[in-house]
XYZ file of C-alpha atoms in Angstrom:
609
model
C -5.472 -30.385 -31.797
C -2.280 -32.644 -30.548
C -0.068 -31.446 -32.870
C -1.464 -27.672 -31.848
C -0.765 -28.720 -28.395
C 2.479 -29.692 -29.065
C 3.917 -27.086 -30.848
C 3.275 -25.016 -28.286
C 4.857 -27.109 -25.535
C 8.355 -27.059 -28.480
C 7.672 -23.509 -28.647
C 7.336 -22.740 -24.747
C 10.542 -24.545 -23.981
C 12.561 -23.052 -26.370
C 11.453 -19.689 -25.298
C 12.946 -20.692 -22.027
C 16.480 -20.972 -23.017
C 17.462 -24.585 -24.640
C 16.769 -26.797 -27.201
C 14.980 -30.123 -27.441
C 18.207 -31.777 -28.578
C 20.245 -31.105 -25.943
C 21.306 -33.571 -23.926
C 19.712 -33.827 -20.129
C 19.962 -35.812 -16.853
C 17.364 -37.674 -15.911
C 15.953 -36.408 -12.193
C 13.973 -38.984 -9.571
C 11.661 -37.776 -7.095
C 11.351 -39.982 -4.167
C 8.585 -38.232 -1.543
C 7.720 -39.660 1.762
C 4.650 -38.675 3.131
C 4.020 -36.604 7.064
C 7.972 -37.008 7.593
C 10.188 -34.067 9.587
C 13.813 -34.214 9.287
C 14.091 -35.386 12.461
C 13.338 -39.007 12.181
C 15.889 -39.794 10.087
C 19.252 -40.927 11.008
C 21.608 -38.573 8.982
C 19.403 -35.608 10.620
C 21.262 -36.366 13.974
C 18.084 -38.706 15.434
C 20.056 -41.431 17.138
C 17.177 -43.851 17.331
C 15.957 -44.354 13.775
C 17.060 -46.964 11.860
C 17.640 -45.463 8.161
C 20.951 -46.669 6.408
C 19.870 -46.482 2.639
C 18.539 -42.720 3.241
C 21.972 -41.778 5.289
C 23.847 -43.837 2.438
C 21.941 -41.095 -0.053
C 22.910 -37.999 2.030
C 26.643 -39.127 2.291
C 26.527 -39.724 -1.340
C 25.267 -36.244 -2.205
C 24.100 -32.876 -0.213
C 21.643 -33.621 2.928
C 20.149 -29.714 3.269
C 19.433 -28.639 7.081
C 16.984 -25.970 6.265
C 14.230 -27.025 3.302
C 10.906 -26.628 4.186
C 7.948 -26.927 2.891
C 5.841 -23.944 2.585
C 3.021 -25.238 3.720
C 2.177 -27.724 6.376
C -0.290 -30.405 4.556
C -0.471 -32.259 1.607
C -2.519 -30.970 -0.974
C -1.574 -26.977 -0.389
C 2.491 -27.990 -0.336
C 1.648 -29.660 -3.667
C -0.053 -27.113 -5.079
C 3.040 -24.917 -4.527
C 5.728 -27.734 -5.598
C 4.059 -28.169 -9.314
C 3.799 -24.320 -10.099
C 6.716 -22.997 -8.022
C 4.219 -20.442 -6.730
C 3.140 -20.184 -3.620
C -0.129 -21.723 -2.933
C -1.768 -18.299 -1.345
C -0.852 -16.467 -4.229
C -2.715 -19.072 -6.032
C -6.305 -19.086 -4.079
C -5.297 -22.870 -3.088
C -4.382 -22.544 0.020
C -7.486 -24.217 1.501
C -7.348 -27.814 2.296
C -8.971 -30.629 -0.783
C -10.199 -27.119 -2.461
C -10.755 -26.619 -6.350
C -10.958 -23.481 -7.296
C -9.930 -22.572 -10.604
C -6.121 -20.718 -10.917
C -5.139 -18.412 -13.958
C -4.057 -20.427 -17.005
C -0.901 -18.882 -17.170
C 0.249 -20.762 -13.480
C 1.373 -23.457 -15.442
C 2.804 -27.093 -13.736
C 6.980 -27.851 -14.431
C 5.806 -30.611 -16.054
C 4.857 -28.399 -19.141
C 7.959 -27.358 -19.254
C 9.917 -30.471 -19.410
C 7.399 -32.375 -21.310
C 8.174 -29.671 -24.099
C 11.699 -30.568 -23.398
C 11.570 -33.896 -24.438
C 11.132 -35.125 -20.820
C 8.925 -38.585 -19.902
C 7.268 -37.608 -16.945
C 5.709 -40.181 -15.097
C 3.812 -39.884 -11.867
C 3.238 -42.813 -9.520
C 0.589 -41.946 -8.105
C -0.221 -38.567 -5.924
C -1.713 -35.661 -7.114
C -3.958 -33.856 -5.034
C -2.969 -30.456 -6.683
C -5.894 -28.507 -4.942
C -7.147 -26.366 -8.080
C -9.489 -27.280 -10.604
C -8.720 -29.590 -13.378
C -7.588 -32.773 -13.699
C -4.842 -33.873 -12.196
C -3.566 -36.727 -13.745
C -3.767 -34.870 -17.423
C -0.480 -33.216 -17.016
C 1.673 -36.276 -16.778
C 2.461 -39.063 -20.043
C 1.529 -41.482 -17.079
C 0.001 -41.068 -13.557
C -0.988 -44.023 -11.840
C 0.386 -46.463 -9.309
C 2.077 -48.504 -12.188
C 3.646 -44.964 -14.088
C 7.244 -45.621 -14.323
C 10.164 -44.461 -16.171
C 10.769 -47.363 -17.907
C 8.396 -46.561 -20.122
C 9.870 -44.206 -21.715
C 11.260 -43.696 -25.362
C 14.680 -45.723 -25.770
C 17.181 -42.266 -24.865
C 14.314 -40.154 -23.916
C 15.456 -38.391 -20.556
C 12.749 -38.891 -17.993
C 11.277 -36.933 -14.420
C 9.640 -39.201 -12.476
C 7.984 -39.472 -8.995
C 7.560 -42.444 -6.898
C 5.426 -41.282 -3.359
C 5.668 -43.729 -0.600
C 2.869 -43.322 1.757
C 3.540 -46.087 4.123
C 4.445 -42.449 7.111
C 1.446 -41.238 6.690
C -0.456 -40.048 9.693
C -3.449 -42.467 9.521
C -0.583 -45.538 9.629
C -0.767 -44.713 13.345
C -4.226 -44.829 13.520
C -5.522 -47.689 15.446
C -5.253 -51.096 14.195
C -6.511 -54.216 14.988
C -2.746 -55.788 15.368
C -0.137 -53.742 15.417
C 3.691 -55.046 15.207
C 5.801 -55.574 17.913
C 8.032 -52.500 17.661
C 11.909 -52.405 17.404
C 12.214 -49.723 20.139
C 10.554 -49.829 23.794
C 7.950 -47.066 24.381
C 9.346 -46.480 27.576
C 12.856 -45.633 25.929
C 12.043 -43.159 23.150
C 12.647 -39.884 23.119
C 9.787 -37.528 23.533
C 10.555 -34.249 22.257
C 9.464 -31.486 25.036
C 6.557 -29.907 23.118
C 4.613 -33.437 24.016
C 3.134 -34.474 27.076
C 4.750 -37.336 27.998
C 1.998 -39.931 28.060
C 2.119 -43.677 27.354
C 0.147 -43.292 23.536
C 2.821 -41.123 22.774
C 5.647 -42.653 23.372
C 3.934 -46.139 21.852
C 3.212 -43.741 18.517
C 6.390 -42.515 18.221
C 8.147 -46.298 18.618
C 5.481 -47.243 15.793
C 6.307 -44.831 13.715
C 10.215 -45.131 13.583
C 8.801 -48.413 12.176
C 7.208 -46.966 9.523
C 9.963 -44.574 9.073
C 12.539 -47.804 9.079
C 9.589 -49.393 5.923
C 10.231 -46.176 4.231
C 13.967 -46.323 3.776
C 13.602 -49.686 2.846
C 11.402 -49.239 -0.026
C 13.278 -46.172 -0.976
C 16.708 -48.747 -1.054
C 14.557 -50.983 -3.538
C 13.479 -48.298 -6.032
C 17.845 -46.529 -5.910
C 19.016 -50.478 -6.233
C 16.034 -50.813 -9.413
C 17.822 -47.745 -10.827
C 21.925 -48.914 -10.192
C 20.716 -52.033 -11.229
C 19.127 -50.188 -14.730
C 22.481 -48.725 -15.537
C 20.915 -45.131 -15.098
C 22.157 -44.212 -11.540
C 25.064 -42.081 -13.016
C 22.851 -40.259 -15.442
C 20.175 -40.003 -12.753
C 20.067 -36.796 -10.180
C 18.139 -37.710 -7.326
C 15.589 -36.238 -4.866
C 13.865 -37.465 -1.676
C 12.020 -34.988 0.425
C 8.657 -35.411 2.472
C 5.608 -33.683 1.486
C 6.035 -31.846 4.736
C 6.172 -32.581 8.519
C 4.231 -34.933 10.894
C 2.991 -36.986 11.931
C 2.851 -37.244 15.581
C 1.033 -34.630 17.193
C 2.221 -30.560 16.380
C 3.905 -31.995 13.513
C 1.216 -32.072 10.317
C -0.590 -28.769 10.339
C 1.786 -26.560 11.982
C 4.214 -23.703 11.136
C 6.523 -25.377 14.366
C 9.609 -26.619 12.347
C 7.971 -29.703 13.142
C 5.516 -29.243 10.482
C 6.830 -27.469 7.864
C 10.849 -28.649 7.977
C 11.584 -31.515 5.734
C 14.515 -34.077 5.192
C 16.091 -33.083 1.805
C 18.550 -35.445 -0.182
C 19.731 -34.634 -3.617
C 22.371 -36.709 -5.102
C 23.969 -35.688 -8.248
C 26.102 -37.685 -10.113
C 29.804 -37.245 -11.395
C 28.903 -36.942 -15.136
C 26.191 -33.830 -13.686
C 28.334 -32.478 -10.496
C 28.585 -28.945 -12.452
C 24.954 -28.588 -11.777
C 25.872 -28.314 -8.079
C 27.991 -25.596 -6.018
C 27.614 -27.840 -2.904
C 30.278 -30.464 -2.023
C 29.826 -34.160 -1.261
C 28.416 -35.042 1.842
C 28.535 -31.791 3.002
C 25.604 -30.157 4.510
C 23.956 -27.112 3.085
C 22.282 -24.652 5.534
C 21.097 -22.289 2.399
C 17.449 -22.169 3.447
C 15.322 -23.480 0.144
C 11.329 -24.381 0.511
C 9.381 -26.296 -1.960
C 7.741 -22.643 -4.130
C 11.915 -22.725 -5.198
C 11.541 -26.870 -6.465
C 10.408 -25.536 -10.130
C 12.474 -23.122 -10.758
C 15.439 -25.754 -9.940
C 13.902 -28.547 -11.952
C 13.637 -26.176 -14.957
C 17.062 -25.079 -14.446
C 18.563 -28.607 -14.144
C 16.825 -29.073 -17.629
C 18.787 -26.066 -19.100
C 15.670 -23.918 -18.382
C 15.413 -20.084 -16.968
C 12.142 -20.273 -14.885
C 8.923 -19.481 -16.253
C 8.176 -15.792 -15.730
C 5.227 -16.473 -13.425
C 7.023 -18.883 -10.980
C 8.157 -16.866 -7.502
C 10.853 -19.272 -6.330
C 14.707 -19.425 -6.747
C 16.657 -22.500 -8.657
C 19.016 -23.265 -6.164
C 20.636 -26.143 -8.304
C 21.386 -26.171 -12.233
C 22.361 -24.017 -14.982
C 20.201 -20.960 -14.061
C 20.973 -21.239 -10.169
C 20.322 -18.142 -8.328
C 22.129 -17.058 -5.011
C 20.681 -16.646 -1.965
C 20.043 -12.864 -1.403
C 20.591 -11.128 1.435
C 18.019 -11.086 3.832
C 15.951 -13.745 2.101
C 13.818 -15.702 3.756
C 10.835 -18.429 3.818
C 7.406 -17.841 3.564
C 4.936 -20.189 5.584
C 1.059 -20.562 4.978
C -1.726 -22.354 7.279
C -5.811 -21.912 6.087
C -8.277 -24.274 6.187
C -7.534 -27.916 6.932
C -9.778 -29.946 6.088
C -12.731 -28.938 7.769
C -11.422 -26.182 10.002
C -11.399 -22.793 8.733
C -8.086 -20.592 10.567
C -5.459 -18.352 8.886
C -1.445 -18.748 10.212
C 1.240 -17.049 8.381
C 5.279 -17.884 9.225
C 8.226 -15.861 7.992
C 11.856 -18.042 8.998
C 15.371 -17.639 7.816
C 16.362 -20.731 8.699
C 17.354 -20.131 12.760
C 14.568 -17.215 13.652
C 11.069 -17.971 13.262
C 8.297 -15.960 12.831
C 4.472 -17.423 13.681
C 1.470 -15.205 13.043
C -2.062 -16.090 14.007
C -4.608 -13.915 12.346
C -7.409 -15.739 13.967
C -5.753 -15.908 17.688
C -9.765 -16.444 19.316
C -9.130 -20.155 18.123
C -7.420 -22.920 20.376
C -4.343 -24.191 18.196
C -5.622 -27.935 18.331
C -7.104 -29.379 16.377
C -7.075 -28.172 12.817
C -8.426 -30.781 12.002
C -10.506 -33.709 13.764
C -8.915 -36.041 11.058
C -6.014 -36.386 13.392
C -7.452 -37.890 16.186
C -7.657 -41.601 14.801
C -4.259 -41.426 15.994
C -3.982 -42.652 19.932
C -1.306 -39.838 20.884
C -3.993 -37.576 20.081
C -6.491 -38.759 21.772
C -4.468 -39.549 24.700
C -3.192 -35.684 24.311
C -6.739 -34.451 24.056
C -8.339 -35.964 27.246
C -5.360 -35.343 29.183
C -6.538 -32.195 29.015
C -10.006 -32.309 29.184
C -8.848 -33.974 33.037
C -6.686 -31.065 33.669
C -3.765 -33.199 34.423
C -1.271 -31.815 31.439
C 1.291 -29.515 32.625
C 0.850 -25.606 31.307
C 3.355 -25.899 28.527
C 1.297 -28.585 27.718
C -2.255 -27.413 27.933
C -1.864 -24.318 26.067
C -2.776 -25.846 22.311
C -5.622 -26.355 23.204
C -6.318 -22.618 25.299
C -8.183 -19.455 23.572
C -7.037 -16.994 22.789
C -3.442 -18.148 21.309
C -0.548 -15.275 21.367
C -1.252 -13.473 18.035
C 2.988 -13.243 17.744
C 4.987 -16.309 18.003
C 9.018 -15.711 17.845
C 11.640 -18.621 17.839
C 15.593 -19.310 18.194
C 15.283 -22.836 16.585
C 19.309 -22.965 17.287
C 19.296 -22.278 21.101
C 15.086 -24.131 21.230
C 14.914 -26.483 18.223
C 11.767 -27.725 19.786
C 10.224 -24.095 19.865
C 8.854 -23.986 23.283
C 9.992 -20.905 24.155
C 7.698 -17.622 22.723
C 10.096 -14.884 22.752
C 7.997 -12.315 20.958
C 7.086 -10.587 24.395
C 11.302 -9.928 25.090
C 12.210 -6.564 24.941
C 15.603 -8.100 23.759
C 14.369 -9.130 20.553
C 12.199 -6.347 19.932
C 13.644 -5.225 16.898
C 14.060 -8.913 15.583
C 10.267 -8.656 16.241
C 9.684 -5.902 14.262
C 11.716 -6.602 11.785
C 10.366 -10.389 11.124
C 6.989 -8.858 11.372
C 7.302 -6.355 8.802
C 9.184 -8.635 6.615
C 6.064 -10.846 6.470
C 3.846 -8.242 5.677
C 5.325 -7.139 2.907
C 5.683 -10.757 1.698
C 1.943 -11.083 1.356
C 1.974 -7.295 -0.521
C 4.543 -8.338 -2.917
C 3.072 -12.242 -3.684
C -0.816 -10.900 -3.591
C -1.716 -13.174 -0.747
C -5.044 -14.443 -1.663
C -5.828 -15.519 2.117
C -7.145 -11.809 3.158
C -10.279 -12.823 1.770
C -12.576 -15.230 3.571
C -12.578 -18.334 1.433
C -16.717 -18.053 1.497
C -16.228 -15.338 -0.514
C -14.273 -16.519 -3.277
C -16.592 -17.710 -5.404
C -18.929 -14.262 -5.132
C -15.560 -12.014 -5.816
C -13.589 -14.065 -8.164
C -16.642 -15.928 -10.413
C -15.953 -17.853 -12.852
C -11.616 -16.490 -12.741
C -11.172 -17.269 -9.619
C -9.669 -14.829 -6.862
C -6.470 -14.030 -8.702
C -7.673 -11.302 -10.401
C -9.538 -9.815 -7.952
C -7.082 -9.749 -5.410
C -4.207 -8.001 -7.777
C -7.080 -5.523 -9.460
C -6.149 -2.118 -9.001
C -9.604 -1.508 -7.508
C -9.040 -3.815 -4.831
C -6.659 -1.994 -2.195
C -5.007 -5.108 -1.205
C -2.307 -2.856 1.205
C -5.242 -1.434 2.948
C -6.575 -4.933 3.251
C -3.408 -6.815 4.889
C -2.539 -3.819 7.467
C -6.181 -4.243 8.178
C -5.659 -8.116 8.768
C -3.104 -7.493 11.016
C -4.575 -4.445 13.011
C -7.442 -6.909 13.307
C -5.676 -9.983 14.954
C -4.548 -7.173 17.900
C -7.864 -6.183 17.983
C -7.061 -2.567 19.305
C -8.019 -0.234 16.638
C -11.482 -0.126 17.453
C -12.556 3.241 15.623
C -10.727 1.851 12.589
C -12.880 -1.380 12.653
C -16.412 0.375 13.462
C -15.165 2.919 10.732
C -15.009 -0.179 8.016
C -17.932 -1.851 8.586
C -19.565 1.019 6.349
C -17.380 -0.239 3.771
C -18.185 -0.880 -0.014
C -15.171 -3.349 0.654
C -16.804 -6.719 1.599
C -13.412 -7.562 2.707
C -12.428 -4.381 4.844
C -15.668 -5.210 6.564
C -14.629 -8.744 7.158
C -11.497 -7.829 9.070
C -13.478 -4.568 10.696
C -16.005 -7.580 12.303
C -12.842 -9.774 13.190
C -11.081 -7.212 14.781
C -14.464 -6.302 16.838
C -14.378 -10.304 17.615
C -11.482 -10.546 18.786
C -11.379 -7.453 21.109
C -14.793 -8.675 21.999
C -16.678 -5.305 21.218
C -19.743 -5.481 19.485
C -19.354 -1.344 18.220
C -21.735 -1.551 14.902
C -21.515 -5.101 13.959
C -25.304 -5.114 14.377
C -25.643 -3.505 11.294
C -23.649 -6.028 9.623
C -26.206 -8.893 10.234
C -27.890 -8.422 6.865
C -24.453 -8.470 4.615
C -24.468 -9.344 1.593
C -22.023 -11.789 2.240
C -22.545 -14.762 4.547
C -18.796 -15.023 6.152
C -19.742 -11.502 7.435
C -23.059 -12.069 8.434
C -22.217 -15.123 10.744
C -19.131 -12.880 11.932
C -21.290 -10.455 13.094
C -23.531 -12.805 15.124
C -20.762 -14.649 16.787
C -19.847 -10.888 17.817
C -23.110 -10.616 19.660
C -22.850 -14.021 20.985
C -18.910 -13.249 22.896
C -20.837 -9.441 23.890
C -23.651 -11.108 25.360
C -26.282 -11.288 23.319
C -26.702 -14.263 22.735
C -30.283 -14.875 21.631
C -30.259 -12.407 19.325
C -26.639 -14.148 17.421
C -28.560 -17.738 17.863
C -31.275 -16.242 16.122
C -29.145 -14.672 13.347
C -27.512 -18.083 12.881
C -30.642 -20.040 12.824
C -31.950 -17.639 9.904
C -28.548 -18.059 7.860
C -28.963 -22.093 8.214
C -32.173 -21.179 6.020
C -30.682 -18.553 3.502
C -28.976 -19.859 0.066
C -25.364 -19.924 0.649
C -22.166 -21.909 -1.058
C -20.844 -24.774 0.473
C -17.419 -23.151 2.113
C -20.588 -20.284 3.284
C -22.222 -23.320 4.914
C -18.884 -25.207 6.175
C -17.966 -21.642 7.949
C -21.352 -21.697 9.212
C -20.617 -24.669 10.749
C -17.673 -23.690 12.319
C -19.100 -21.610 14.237
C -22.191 -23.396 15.292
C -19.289 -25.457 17.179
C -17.221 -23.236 17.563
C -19.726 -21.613 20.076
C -21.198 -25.029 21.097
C -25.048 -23.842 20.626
C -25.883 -26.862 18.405
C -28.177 -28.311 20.846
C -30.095 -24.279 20.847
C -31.113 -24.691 17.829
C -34.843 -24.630 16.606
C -36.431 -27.581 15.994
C -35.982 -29.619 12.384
C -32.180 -27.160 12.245
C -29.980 -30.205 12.446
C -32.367 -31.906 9.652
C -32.101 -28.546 7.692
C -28.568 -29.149 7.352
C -28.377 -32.661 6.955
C -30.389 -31.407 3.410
C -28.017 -28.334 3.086
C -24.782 -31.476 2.960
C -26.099 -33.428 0.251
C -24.876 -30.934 -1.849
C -21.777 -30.468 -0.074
C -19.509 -31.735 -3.153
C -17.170 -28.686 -3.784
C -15.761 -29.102 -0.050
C -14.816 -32.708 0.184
C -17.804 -33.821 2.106
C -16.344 -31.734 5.101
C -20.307 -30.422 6.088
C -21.253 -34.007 6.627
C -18.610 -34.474 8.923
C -19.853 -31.636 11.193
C -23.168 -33.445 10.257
C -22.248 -36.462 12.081
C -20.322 -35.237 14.961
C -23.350 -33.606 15.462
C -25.853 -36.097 15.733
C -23.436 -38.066 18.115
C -23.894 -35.368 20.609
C -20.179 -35.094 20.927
C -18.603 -33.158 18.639
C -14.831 -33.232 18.515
């Protein structure tokens, strides 16, 4: 069975373009963890203390427009390891694991069957079912190149998680920081409150740990003698972590530092110049394709990115841009889709009834949070300031991140940009036509419509009329089509009814969604029962919702329920023995990440976040 296995990784790399033999660079991955560009030094922030990570982008190219595609761990990594975006995957959803075709195939594959050592040390969190750790020689927090074969060319990853958000949670003794709070910048998006400006001191801290450690592991590799066969990496796994960084489309979120260095004896992998920086917009579903190509590899026919370094580098086309993805974090179901060609930036909420904070309650173990939070519960933030946390949110968001880098100002309502509008609008749509956007149907569904294939194949079956679908989705976010929705809720289309009830929802017209109350799917059964609850009928949706805490549904059935129940703040109207009901209902709750019993609790503590 090895030697099976093995063949075929020979056979899959040769069909790729090289041979085994060939002589390759080695490539190092260093990944921070919740970091924007912005904190670092050699990104222009004057009060971070970074010299080994400026040192790296002086040494090499320092790129002003990488992103990555998605705004939270375990969907961006999804997308990194099979340069395809995570929507066109079905992982999308936060710690999900449903299963992906078998032809969506990691890099690794690729340059294990090139000879590579590929060490991982130690994140996975891929977000699609299998394990993880199988696809690597070693995965572990002691995997290291070293290891290796004496001349075997090695990839390797070292992820440094000492900027992760939850370092700023609160701590029994925290450091005396380098900077004053009452000196740090505050960027104008925050309210300016004393928990923020104390988080963002601790975390140039954090940040000033990280380029430390990343100083230790370049000096391990000079100090190897592999440095100038070595092309190096460091990006973070996206943006964060102070508040309206993690979780958001806001270049805050999504826009990462990227570093590569590439040494003399490999410079003709790389058009770009020395220290120079490159404004070539590049997001993490294009990381594959590169590492493939700086292995002598075309990219595999399924990946959707662009090698933008290597043999096989591809130009940027005219007109291209970056696709941006926001589902379910964690325990918060939503759907945001972003469209940005480096300076414009295109925001689209397809679920606009929903505040914009939080998207997930995870976040508030961190003070600024908190702080941000019952600031406006008091009513004392300033408009700008309050509206996260308003319903609805503008369905159309529309940035100049030159002239607002901050993106403050919504310009989708100027008549001057109208046409940018338009265009940046349609341009997204037909980005979710061409990569088969999986998020059009309500993750509660997935495992009724996809089975045991997962929703790949249902989603790009010709019987599934996915254009119909995402012109629905974004009729139904406007919520002014009314005779359209009413019209599909007599679909044999589960999901044309879905977006036929949201659109109803959102315009706040219950039309026919009574009849929808005894779908045969759950997503639109509790749809159309928050309907009647926002028309005023509210007895009759609390009854609804009591009946479908009682009915057989999936877990991500049960963690929308949920939402909802909260969403709506009727816990406490609920019969009798309901809350005990679904304390039974969690124990089960494995395929979501324990994210019911976290309702659970906030539940019974009266005070939910």
């Amino acid at each position: 069975m090895l030697s099976k296995l093995l063949s075929l990784l020979l056979l899959s790399a040769c069909c790729l373009g090289t041979s085994p033999a060939a002589e390759r660079p080695n490539i190092l991955w260093i990944v921070s963890e919740d970091t924007s560009a912005f904190w670092l030094g050699c990104y222009g922030n004057g009060e971070a203390r970074t010299p080994r990570l400026d040192r790296l982008a002086s040494e090499g190219s320092r790129f002003t427009h990488a992103y990555s595609n998605a705004a939270v761990c375990a969907v961006a990594r999804s997308t990194l390891l099979n340069g395809i975006y995570a929507p066109s995957q079905g992982t999308q959803h936060m710690r999900s694991r449903h299963p992906i075709p078998a032809e969506f195939r990691p890099y690794v594959f690729y340059l294990r069957g090139q000879g590579y050592y590929c060490t991982n040390a130690a994140k996975t969190d891929y977000n699609f079912k299998g394990k993880d750790a199988a696809i690597w020689d070693e995965s572990s927090n002691k995997a290291h190149y070293r290891n290796r074969k004496e001349g075997q060319p090695f990839f390797a990853i070292f992820n440094l998680g000492m900027t992760h958000e939850s370092s700023l949670f609160r701590q029994k003794k925290e450091p005396v920081t380098r900077l004053k709070p009452a000196e740090v910048f505050v960027p104008p998006y925050l309210p300016d409150l004393p928990e923020v400006r104390s988080d963002i001191a601790r975390y140039h801290e954090r940040v000033t740990q990280l380029d430390d450690r990343v100083g230790e592991i370049l000096d391990e590799l000079e100090n190897a003698g592999l440095a100038e066969d070595t092309i190096v990496f460091y990006f973070s796994d996206h943006g964060g972590a102070i508040p309206r960084g993690k979780r958001y489309l806001e270049d805050s979120g999504v826009r990462v530092p990227l570093l590569v260095r590439v040494p003399g004896k490999w410079r003709k992998l790389s058009p770009f110049k020395e220290a120079e920086p490159v404004s070539e917009p590049v997001s993490f579903v294009d990381f594959a394709p590169t590492l493939l190509s700086l292995a002598g590899l075309e990219k595999a026919p399924q990946m959707q990115g662009r090698a933008f370094l290597g043999e096989h580098r591809k130009a940027l086309e005219k007109g291209a841009g970056v696709f941006l993805f926001a589902d379910r974090f964690d325990e918060l179901y939503g759907m945001r889709r972003g469209w940005t060609e480096g300076r414009w930036k295109y925001i689209r909420r397809f679920m606009p009834q929903q505040p914009a904070a939080p998207y997930s309650n995870y976040s508030f173990g961190q003070p600024a949070w908190q702080a941000w939070r019952e600031a406006y519960r008091k009513g004392s933030l300033k408009p700008e300031h309050a509206r996260l946390w308003e319903s609805p949110q503008p369905v159309e968001e529309l940035f100049d991140t030159e002239a607002d880098p901050w993106e403050v100002k919504n310009l989708a309502a100027d008549p001057d940009h109208a046409a940018r509008l338009t265009g940046m609008r349609e341009a997204l749509k037909q980005t979710m036509i061409a990569v088969r956007d999986t998020g059009i149907v309500p993750e509660p569904m997935f495992a009724a419509l996809g089975r045991e294939q997962g929703i790949v194949p249902y989603v790009r079956a010709e019987s599934f009329d996915y254009g119909k679908n995402v012109d629905l989705a974004f009729r139904a976010g406007e919520g002014k089509d009314l005779e359209r929705f009413n019209a599909g809720l007599g679909s044999k289309d589960p999901v044309e009814r879905y977006w036929s009830l949201l659109g109803l929802r959102i315009a706040k017209v219950a039309g026919k969604a009574e009849s929808r109350l005894e779908d045969e799917h759950s997503a639109n059964r509790v749809l159309a029962a928050e309907i009647l609850w926002v028309t005023g009928k509210q007895e009759q949706a609390k009854a609804a919702l009591a009946k479908e805490l009682t009915r057989e549904i999936d877990d991500y059935s049960l963690l929308n329920l949920v939402n909802v129940l909260e969403r709506l703040q009727i816990v406490d109207g609920l019969p009798p023995g309901a809350i005990e009901g679904l304390r039974k209902r969690a124990i089960a709750d494995e395929n979501s990440s324990g994210y019911v019993r976290r309702f659970l609790k906030r539940f019974e503590q009266g005070a939910p976040d």
